[in-house]
Amino acid sequence: MSNETLDWLNTNILIGHTDKRGKAWHYRASAQGAEPNHYPGPVPVADVQRRLFHWRVESGPVMVHAGRHGLVRAENRQAIYADDTGDVLGVFAEGYAIHQYQDWLLDKVATILDDGLSIGSAGLLRNRAQAWVSVEIPDNVTTPEGVEFRPNLLACTSHDGSLATTYKRVVTNVVCDNTMSAGLNESGQVIKVKHSRYGKFTVLDARQALDMVMAVADDFAAEVRQLCQVQVSDTAWRQFLLAHVPPGNTTRSQTRASNERAELNRLWDYDERVAPWRNTGWGVVQAVNTYAHHYGTVRGASRPERNFCRAVTGTTDALDLSTTSTLDKVLAAA
């Protein structure tokens, strides 16, 4: 079950361009209160500020209860807390630099909202300790193979030490709402800024940002075309499953592996997010990526949080690349 409740997801995540992408999987009109969180067009900058980033974090001393000595200040440590609620979001060394959401995700992003770029989504996770803003073009891109996607520039940061401030080009696959690698043969372009006094960021101009987003579209479309041309027989698919999810050494691991392969088979044969590209390399990538996003086991985090972190940290890139690498080996051995 998600650590972020449906109420949280419907009030702390804003989804734009729903006339192109449809509603998010967590959409519940009854959980949105007086103001919907879905927008037919772009998400207004003013709404992101008013609804999500209207607060700031401050730094305070860390006090420790040292038994009979009472409260003692922990030297060279600072607590980062929300100024509106007092919630402590993280404890760090004194050298940690705060990256305010308003400054790093909205003010810097606002400078590139030109030339057809707008905010496609924004949100808060981990009790507001993580945040993101996605910069997108208004229209979906559809390849000749029928794969519909949205290229975007993802900007994110955190107040709990879980993420460096990151600006990364990624792809959202519209049919399944999955985040995918911008180019399956290499990781998407990434700009990272550490939370330190030495962290620097040169703001992109609108033309640079648009070029990055459009390069995503070209790279991804080329990868889709190439993978759709790769023929995967039913025999090769079964061999891929055994290589991708090998049998374990214990009864429990064997059962888990068998269940995962069965679910991948179901996606391959029947799921509208995968089955249209059955018997192609793209169908293999879609099956594995869809399983990881929507069905894979999640521990210690909510599924939205896990998927978000996978996209930012490069785990999605690694999964997609591993999938194609395993498939190449299976086909070469056939």
Tab-separated table of N, CA, C and O in Angstrom, residues 91-183:
chain	number	residue	atom	x	y	z
A	91	VAL	N	18.540	15.896	9.009
A	91	VAL	CA	19.617	16.365	9.903
A	91	VAL	C	20.931	16.162	9.167
A	91	VAL	O	21.220	15.066	8.680
A	92	PHE	N	21.746	17.216	9.108
A	92	PHE	CA	22.944	17.190	8.275
A	92	PHE	C	24.115	17.876	8.973
A	92	PHE	O	23.955	18.565	9.988
A	93	ALA	N	25.301	17.703	8.377
A	93	ALA	CA	26.469	18.456	8.804
A	93	ALA	C	26.273	19.927	8.437
A	93	ALA	O	25.434	20.275	7.601
A	94	GLU	N	27.073	20.798	9.033
A	94	GLU	CA	26.894	22.229	8.824
A	94	GLU	C	27.131	22.636	7.367
A	94	GLU	O	26.615	23.651	6.908
A	95	GLY	N	27.911	21.836	6.620
A	95	GLY	CA	28.206	22.192	5.242
A	95	GLY	C	27.065	21.959	4.268
A	95	GLY	O	27.152	22.369	3.103
A	96	TYR	N	25.982	21.331	4.724
A	96	TYR	CA	24.844	21.068	3.852
A	96	TYR	C	24.172	22.376	3.460
A	96	TYR	O	23.899	23.235	4.305
A	97	ALA	N	23.899	22.544	2.175
A	97	ALA	CA	23.256	23.755	1.672
A	97	ALA	C	21.817	23.454	1.284
A	97	ALA	O	21.540	22.469	0.582
A	98	ILE	N	20.908	24.279	1.740
A	98	ILE	CA	19.489	24.126	1.424
A	98	ILE	C	19.232	24.584	-0.006
A	98	ILE	O	19.705	25.636	-0.429
A	99	HIS	N	18.489	23.772	-0.748
A	99	HIS	CA	18.002	24.158	-2.065
A	99	HIS	C	16.484	24.306	-1.970
A	99	HIS	O	15.749	23.321	-2.032
A	100	GLN	N	16.031	25.521	-1.789
A	100	GLN	CA	14.604	25.767	-1.644
A	100	GLN	C	13.859	25.372	-2.912
A	100	GLN	O	14.296	25.637	-4.025
A	101	TYR	N	12.701	24.736	-2.740
A	101	TYR	CA	11.911	24.319	-3.893
A	101	TYR	C	11.551	25.513	-4.785
A	101	TYR	O	11.627	25.431	-6.020
A	102	GLN	N	11.122	26.597	-4.154
A	102	GLN	CA	10.732	27.780	-4.914
A	102	GLN	C	11.890	28.276	-5.791
A	102	GLN	O	11.713	28.612	-6.960
A	103	ASP	N	13.088	28.290	-5.220
A	103	ASP	CA	14.245	28.833	-5.940
A	103	ASP	C	14.740	27.883	-7.028
A	103	ASP	O	14.965	28.292	-8.173
A	104	TRP	N	14.930	26.595	-6.671
A	104	TRP	CA	15.620	25.667	-7.552
A	104	TRP	C	14.701	24.956	-8.531
A	104	TRP	O	15.149	24.520	-9.607
A	105	LEU	N	13.428	24.806	-8.192
A	105	LEU	CA	12.518	24.071	-9.058
A	105	LEU	C	11.504	24.970	-9.764
A	105	LEU	O	10.932	24.555	-10.770
A	106	LEU	N	11.272	26.163	-9.246
A	106	LEU	CA	10.276	27.024	-9.872
A	106	LEU	C	10.918	28.253	-10.507
A	106	LEU	O	10.724	28.503	-11.700
A	107	ASP	N	11.699	29.009	-9.739
A	107	ASP	CA	12.307	30.211	-10.305
A	107	ASP	C	13.259	29.859	-11.452
A	107	ASP	O	13.246	30.502	-12.502
A	108	LYS	N	14.105	28.834	-11.245
A	108	LYS	CA	15.036	28.450	-12.307
A	108	LYS	C	14.310	27.845	-13.500
A	108	LYS	O	14.658	28.086	-14.663
A	109	VAL	N	13.270	27.048	-13.222
A	109	VAL	CA	12.501	26.446	-14.299
A	109	VAL	C	11.714	27.513	-15.061
A	109	VAL	O	11.566	27.435	-16.285
A	110	ALA	N	11.214	28.520	-14.357
A	110	ALA	CA	10.406	29.557	-15.004
A	110	ALA	C	11.190	30.279	-16.099
A	110	ALA	O	10.598	30.782	-17.063
A	111	THR	N	12.511	30.313	-15.974
A	111	THR	CA	13.324	31.013	-16.972
A	111	THR	C	13.342	30.284	-18.311
A	111	THR	O	13.722	30.880	-19.321
A	112	ILE	N	12.968	29.007	-18.337
A	112	ILE	CA	12.995	28.247	-19.599
A	112	ILE	C	11.600	27.953	-20.134
A	112	ILE	O	11.461	27.260	-21.141
A	113	LEU	N	10.562	28.480	-19.476
A	113	LEU	CA	9.199	28.237	-19.937
A	113	LEU	C	8.887	29.192	-21.082
A	113	LEU	O	8.209	30.196	-20.928
A	114	ASP	N	9.427	28.848	-22.226
A	114	ASP	CA	9.292	29.665	-23.418
A	114	ASP	C	9.425	28.727	-24.612
A	114	ASP	O	9.732	27.542	-24.452
A	115	ASP	N	9.204	29.247	-25.805
A	115	ASP	CA	9.379	28.438	-27.010
A	115	ASP	C	8.571	27.135	-26.956
A	115	ASP	O	9.038	26.086	-27.392
A	116	GLY	N	7.384	27.177	-26.363
A	116	GLY	CA	6.530	26.001	-26.354
A	116	GLY	C	6.709	25.083	-25.178
A	116	GLY	O	6.072	24.028	-25.117
A	117	LEU	N	7.549	25.432	-24.212
A	117	LEU	CA	7.735	24.612	-23.019
A	117	LEU	C	6.814	25.094	-21.901
A	117	LEU	O	6.594	26.295	-21.730
A	118	SER	N	6.291	24.142	-21.116
A	118	SER	CA	5.426	24.481	-19.988
A	118	SER	C	5.540	23.411	-18.935
A	118	SER	O	6.144	22.361	-19.156
A	119	ILE	N	4.951	23.655	-17.772
A	119	ILE	CA	4.980	22.669	-16.692
A	119	ILE	C	3.930	21.596	-16.963
A	119	ILE	O	2.743	21.885	-17.098
A	120	GLY	N	4.395	20.344	-17.050
A	120	GLY	CA	3.497	19.227	-17.296
A	120	GLY	C	3.060	18.523	-16.028
A	120	GLY	O	1.975	17.934	-15.980
A	121	SER	N	3.903	18.559	-14.996
A	121	SER	CA	3.518	17.982	-13.712
A	121	SER	C	4.439	18.541	-12.640
A	121	SER	O	5.549	19.019	-12.923
A	122	ALA	N	3.978	18.475	-11.408
A	122	ALA	CA	4.773	18.895	-10.256
A	122	ALA	C	4.217	18.172	-9.043
A	122	ALA	O	3.029	17.823	-9.006
A	123	GLY	N	5.073	17.931	-8.049
A	123	GLY	CA	4.550	17.210	-6.894
A	123	GLY	C	5.493	17.153	-5.725
A	123	GLY	O	6.671	17.518	-5.817
A	124	LEU	N	4.949	16.681	-4.618
A	124	LEU	CA	5.673	16.487	-3.364
A	124	LEU	C	5.501	15.039	-2.916
A	124	LEU	O	4.400	14.495	-2.986
A	125	LEU	N	6.582	14.429	-2.439
A	125	LEU	CA	6.549	13.083	-1.881
A	125	LEU	C	7.328	13.062	-0.573
A	125	LEU	O	7.975	14.035	-0.195
A	126	ARG	N	7.282	11.933	0.119
A	126	ARG	CA	7.989	11.744	1.387
A	126	ARG	C	7.661	12.853	2.386
A	126	ARG	O	8.552	13.449	2.987
A	127	ASN	N	6.392	13.120	2.559
A	127	ASN	CA	5.954	14.144	3.512
A	127	ASN	C	6.620	15.482	3.200
A	127	ASN	O	7.065	16.194	4.088
A	128	ARG	N	6.715	15.799	1.906
A	128	ARG	CA	7.255	17.051	1.355
A	128	ARG	C	8.779	17.108	1.376
A	128	ARG	O	9.365	18.149	1.104
A	129	ALA	N	9.444	15.988	1.657
A	129	ALA	CA	10.907	15.975	1.667
A	129	ALA	C	11.494	15.853	0.263
A	129	ALA	O	12.686	16.096	0.070
A	130	GLN	N	10.687	15.455	-0.712
A	130	GLN	CA	11.114	15.400	-2.109
A	130	GLN	C	10.125	16.200	-2.953
A	130	GLN	O	8.937	16.266	-2.632
A	131	ALA	N	10.641	16.797	-4.035
A	131	ALA	CA	9.762	17.554	-4.931
A	131	ALA	C	10.296	17.508	-6.348
A	131	ALA	O	11.489	17.305	-6.569
A	132	TRP	N	9.388	17.695	-7.308
A	132	TRP	CA	9.809	17.750	-8.710
A	132	TRP	C	8.905	18.685	-9.499
A	132	TRP	O	7.773	18.987	-9.107
A	133	VAL	N	9.446	19.128	-10.631
A	133	VAL	CA	8.699	19.848	-11.657
A	133	VAL	C	9.135	19.274	-12.997
A	133	VAL	O	10.332	19.119	-13.247
A	134	SER	N	8.185	18.940	-13.863
A	134	SER	CA	8.479	18.401	-15.182
A	134	SER	C	8.142	19.443	-16.247
A	134	SER	O	7.031	19.969	-16.278
A	135	VAL	N	9.118	19.739	-17.098
A	135	VAL	CA	8.941	20.701	-18.183
A	135	VAL	C	8.701	19.929	-19.475
A	135	VAL	O	9.506	19.064	-19.839
A	136	GLU	N	7.600	20.245	-20.172
A	136	GLU	CA	7.203	19.450	-21.332
A	136	GLU	C	6.737	20.329	-22.483
A	136	GLU	O	6.418	21.506	-22.288
A	137	ILE	N	6.699	19.729	-23.672
A	137	ILE	CA	6.040	20.362	-24.808
A	137	ILE	C	4.557	20.022	-24.745
A	137	ILE	O	4.175	19.039	-24.118
A	138	PRO	N	3.695	20.818	-25.366
A	138	PRO	CA	2.249	20.579	-25.221
A	138	PRO	C	1.766	19.266	-25.811
A	138	PRO	O	0.852	18.638	-25.273
A	139	ASP	N	2.345	18.830	-26.934
A	139	ASP	CA	1.788	17.693	-27.661
A	139	ASP	C	2.563	16.408	-27.414
A	139	ASP	O	3.784	16.425	-27.228
A	140	ASN	N	1.841	15.288	-27.442
A	140	ASN	CA	2.488	13.981	-27.421
A	140	ASN	C	3.218	13.757	-28.739
A	140	ASN	O	2.904	14.369	-29.765
A	141	VAL	N	4.185	12.861	-28.705
A	141	VAL	CA	4.876	12.426	-29.914
A	141	VAL	C	4.474	10.973	-30.164
A	141	VAL	O	4.515	10.153	-29.242
A	142	THR	N	4.077	10.658	-31.382
A	142	THR	CA	3.686	9.293	-31.732
A	142	THR	C	4.585	8.786	-32.851
A	142	THR	O	4.699	9.422	-33.897
A	143	THR	N	5.211	7.652	-32.637
A	143	THR	CA	6.090	7.073	-33.648
A	143	THR	C	5.253	6.325	-34.681
A	143	THR	O	4.086	5.990	-34.435
A	144	PRO	N	5.820	6.032	-35.850
A	144	PRO	CA	5.087	5.239	-36.855
A	144	PRO	C	4.671	3.860	-36.340
A	144	PRO	O	3.731	3.260	-36.873
A	145	GLU	N	5.354	3.381	-35.295
A	145	GLU	CA	5.031	2.064	-34.722
A	145	GLU	C	3.891	2.138	-33.717
A	145	GLU	O	3.528	1.132	-33.100
A	146	GLY	N	3.323	3.333	-33.514
A	146	GLY	CA	2.185	3.481	-32.617
A	146	GLY	C	2.545	3.693	-31.162
A	146	GLY	O	1.685	3.584	-30.287
A	147	VAL	N	3.792	4.024	-30.859
A	147	VAL	CA	4.217	4.297	-29.489
A	147	VAL	C	4.069	5.790	-29.226
A	147	VAL	O	4.690	6.616	-29.900
A	148	GLU	N	3.234	6.134	-28.265
A	148	GLU	CA	2.947	7.528	-27.936
A	148	GLU	C	3.673	7.896	-26.649
A	148	GLU	O	3.564	7.204	-25.640
A	149	PHE	N	4.414	9.010	-26.679
A	149	PHE	CA	5.202	9.369	-25.499
A	149	PHE	C	5.316	10.880	-25.361
A	149	PHE	O	4.998	11.631	-26.292
A	150	ARG	N	5.773	11.289	-24.180
A	150	ARG	CA	5.983	12.710	-23.896
A	150	ARG	C	7.429	12.905	-23.445
A	150	ARG	O	7.819	12.440	-22.374
A	151	PRO	N	8.244	13.599	-24.243
A	151	PRO	CA	9.604	13.923	-23.787
A	151	PRO	C	9.548	15.070	-22.782
A	151	PRO	O	8.727	15.982	-22.921
A	152	ASN	N	10.381	15.023	-21.772
A	152	ASN	CA	10.349	16.104	-20.783
A	152	ASN	C	11.696	16.283	-20.099
A	152	ASN	O	12.566	15.406	-20.149
A	153	LEU	N	11.829	17.428	-19.483
A	153	LEU	CA	12.994	17.757	-18.671
A	153	LEU	C	12.546	17.744	-17.221
A	153	LEU	O	11.699	18.553	-16.816
A	154	LEU	N	13.055	16.807	-16.443
A	154	LEU	CA	12.630	16.605	-15.059
A	154	LEU	C	13.581	17.334	-14.121
A	154	LEU	O	14.790	17.101	-14.137
A	155	ALA	N	13.039	18.233	-13.311
A	155	ALA	CA	13.817	18.957	-12.304
A	155	ALA	C	13.350	18.505	-10.931
A	155	ALA	O	12.154	18.479	-10.654
A	156	CYS	N	14.285	18.127	-10.056
A	156	CYS	CA	13.877	17.638	-8.742
A	156	CYS	C	14.966	17.920	-7.707
A	156	CYS	O	16.128	18.153	-8.038
A	157	THR	N	14.553	17.885	-6.443
A	157	THR	CA	15.499	18.014	-5.351
A	157	THR	C	14.848	17.461	-4.085
A	157	THR	O	13.730	16.945	-4.114
A	158	SER	N	15.563	17.547	-2.962
A	158	SER	CA	15.040	17.004	-1.698
A	158	SER	C	15.546	17.826	-0.528
A	158	SER	O	16.504	18.599	-0.643
A	159	HIS	N	14.886	17.635	0.610
A	159	HIS	CA	15.320	18.234	1.880
A	159	HIS	C	15.729	17.175	2.896
A	159	HIS	O	16.002	17.500	4.051
A	160	ASP	N	15.775	15.900	2.477
A	160	ASP	CA	16.138	14.836	3.416
A	160	ASP	C	17.429	14.124	3.025
A	160	ASP	O	17.769	13.087	3.603
A	161	GLY	N	18.131	14.651	2.032
A	161	GLY	CA	19.396	14.048	1.620
A	161	GLY	C	19.247	12.906	0.644
A	161	GLY	O	20.239	12.304	0.247
A	162	SER	N	18.029	12.596	0.214
A	162	SER	CA	17.814	11.446	-0.665
A	162	SER	C	18.170	11.742	-2.114
A	162	SER	O	18.471	10.819	-2.885
A	163	LEU	N	18.149	13.017	-2.510
A	163	LEU	CA	18.411	13.382	-3.900
A	163	LEU	C	19.272	14.622	-3.981
A	163	LEU	O	19.048	15.599	-3.248
A	164	ALA	N	20.262	14.583	-4.862
A	164	ALA	CA	20.903	15.823	-5.273
A	164	ALA	C	19.905	16.591	-6.131
A	164	ALA	O	18.964	16.022	-6.680
A	165	THR	N	20.075	17.887	-6.243
A	165	THR	CA	19.240	18.641	-7.166
A	165	THR	C	19.615	18.217	-8.576
A	165	THR	O	20.779	18.268	-8.960
A	166	THR	N	18.621	17.763	-9.338
A	166	THR	CA	18.869	17.099	-10.614
A	166	THR	C	17.974	17.667	-11.705
A	166	THR	O	16.783	17.907	-11.477
A	167	TYR	N	18.560	17.864	-12.874
A	167	TYR	CA	17.823	18.248	-14.076
A	167	TYR	C	18.162	17.199	-15.127
A	167	TYR	O	19.319	17.045	-15.510
A	168	LYS	N	17.160	16.455	-15.572
A	168	LYS	CA	17.419	15.284	-16.398
A	168	LYS	C	16.374	15.148	-17.494
A	168	LYS	O	15.190	15.375	-17.262
A	169	ARG	N	16.803	14.739	-18.677
A	169	ARG	CA	15.865	14.488	-19.761
A	169	ARG	C	15.350	13.050	-19.645
A	169	ARG	O	16.126	12.102	-19.523
A	170	VAL	N	14.035	12.900	-19.659
A	170	VAL	CA	13.409	11.589	-19.534
A	170	VAL	C	12.222	11.511	-20.482
A	170	VAL	O	11.867	12.484	-21.140
A	171	VAL	N	11.597	10.335	-20.529
A	171	VAL	CA	10.441	10.092	-21.381
A	171	VAL	C	9.321	9.499	-20.538
A	171	VAL	O	9.569	8.632	-19.690
A	172	THR	N	8.103	9.950	-20.750
A	172	THR	CA	6.926	9.324	-20.163
A	172	THR	C	6.150	8.630	-21.272
A	172	THR	O	5.754	9.258	-22.259
A	173	ASN	N	5.965	7.333	-21.132
A	173	ASN	CA	5.217	6.543	-22.102
A	173	ASN	C	3.734	6.701	-21.788
A	173	ASN	O	3.264	6.279	-20.730
A	174	VAL	N	2.990	7.324	-22.683
A	174	VAL	CA	1.617	7.714	-22.387
A	174	VAL	C	0.721	6.520	-22.109
A	174	VAL	O	-0.118	6.549	-21.212
A	175	VAL	N	0.880	5.423	-22.852
A	175	VAL	CA	-0.035	4.295	-22.720
A	175	VAL	C	0.014	3.655	-21.337
A	175	VAL	O	-0.960	3.070	-20.873
A	176	CYS	N	1.152	3.772	-20.660
A	176	CYS	CA	1.269	3.109	-19.354
A	176	CYS	C	1.729	4.053	-18.246
A	176	CYS	O	1.866	3.633	-17.103
A	177	ASP	N	1.974	5.331	-18.575
A	177	ASP	CA	2.424	6.315	-17.594
A	177	ASP	C	3.757	5.918	-16.965
A	177	ASP	O	4.065	6.285	-15.843
A	178	ASN	N	4.553	5.130	-17.697
A	178	ASN	CA	5.866	4.718	-17.212
A	178	ASN	C	6.915	5.757	-17.572
A	178	ASN	O	6.879	6.330	-18.657
A	179	THR	N	7.889	5.936	-16.680
A	179	THR	CA	9.075	6.696	-17.022
A	179	THR	C	10.081	5.740	-17.640
A	179	THR	O	10.331	4.664	-17.120
A	180	MET	N	10.650	6.148	-18.787
A	180	MET	CA	11.573	5.280	-19.496
A	180	MET	C	12.848	6.041	-19.825
A	180	MET	O	12.887	7.274	-19.786
A	181	SER	N	13.895	5.296	-20.155
A	181	SER	CA	15.161	5.901	-20.523
A	181	SER	C	14.990	6.715	-21.797
A	181	SER	O	14.333	6.294	-22.744
A	182	ALA	N	15.601	7.903	-21.814
A	182	ALA	CA	15.499	8.756	-22.990
A	182	ALA	C	16.179	8.137	-24.193
A	182	ALA	O	15.776	8.350	-25.335
A	183	GLY	N	17.226	7.392	-23.973
A	183	GLY	CA	17.915	6.669	-25.025
A	183	GLY	C	18.374	5.361	-24.431
A	183	GLY	O	19.159	5.347	-23.486
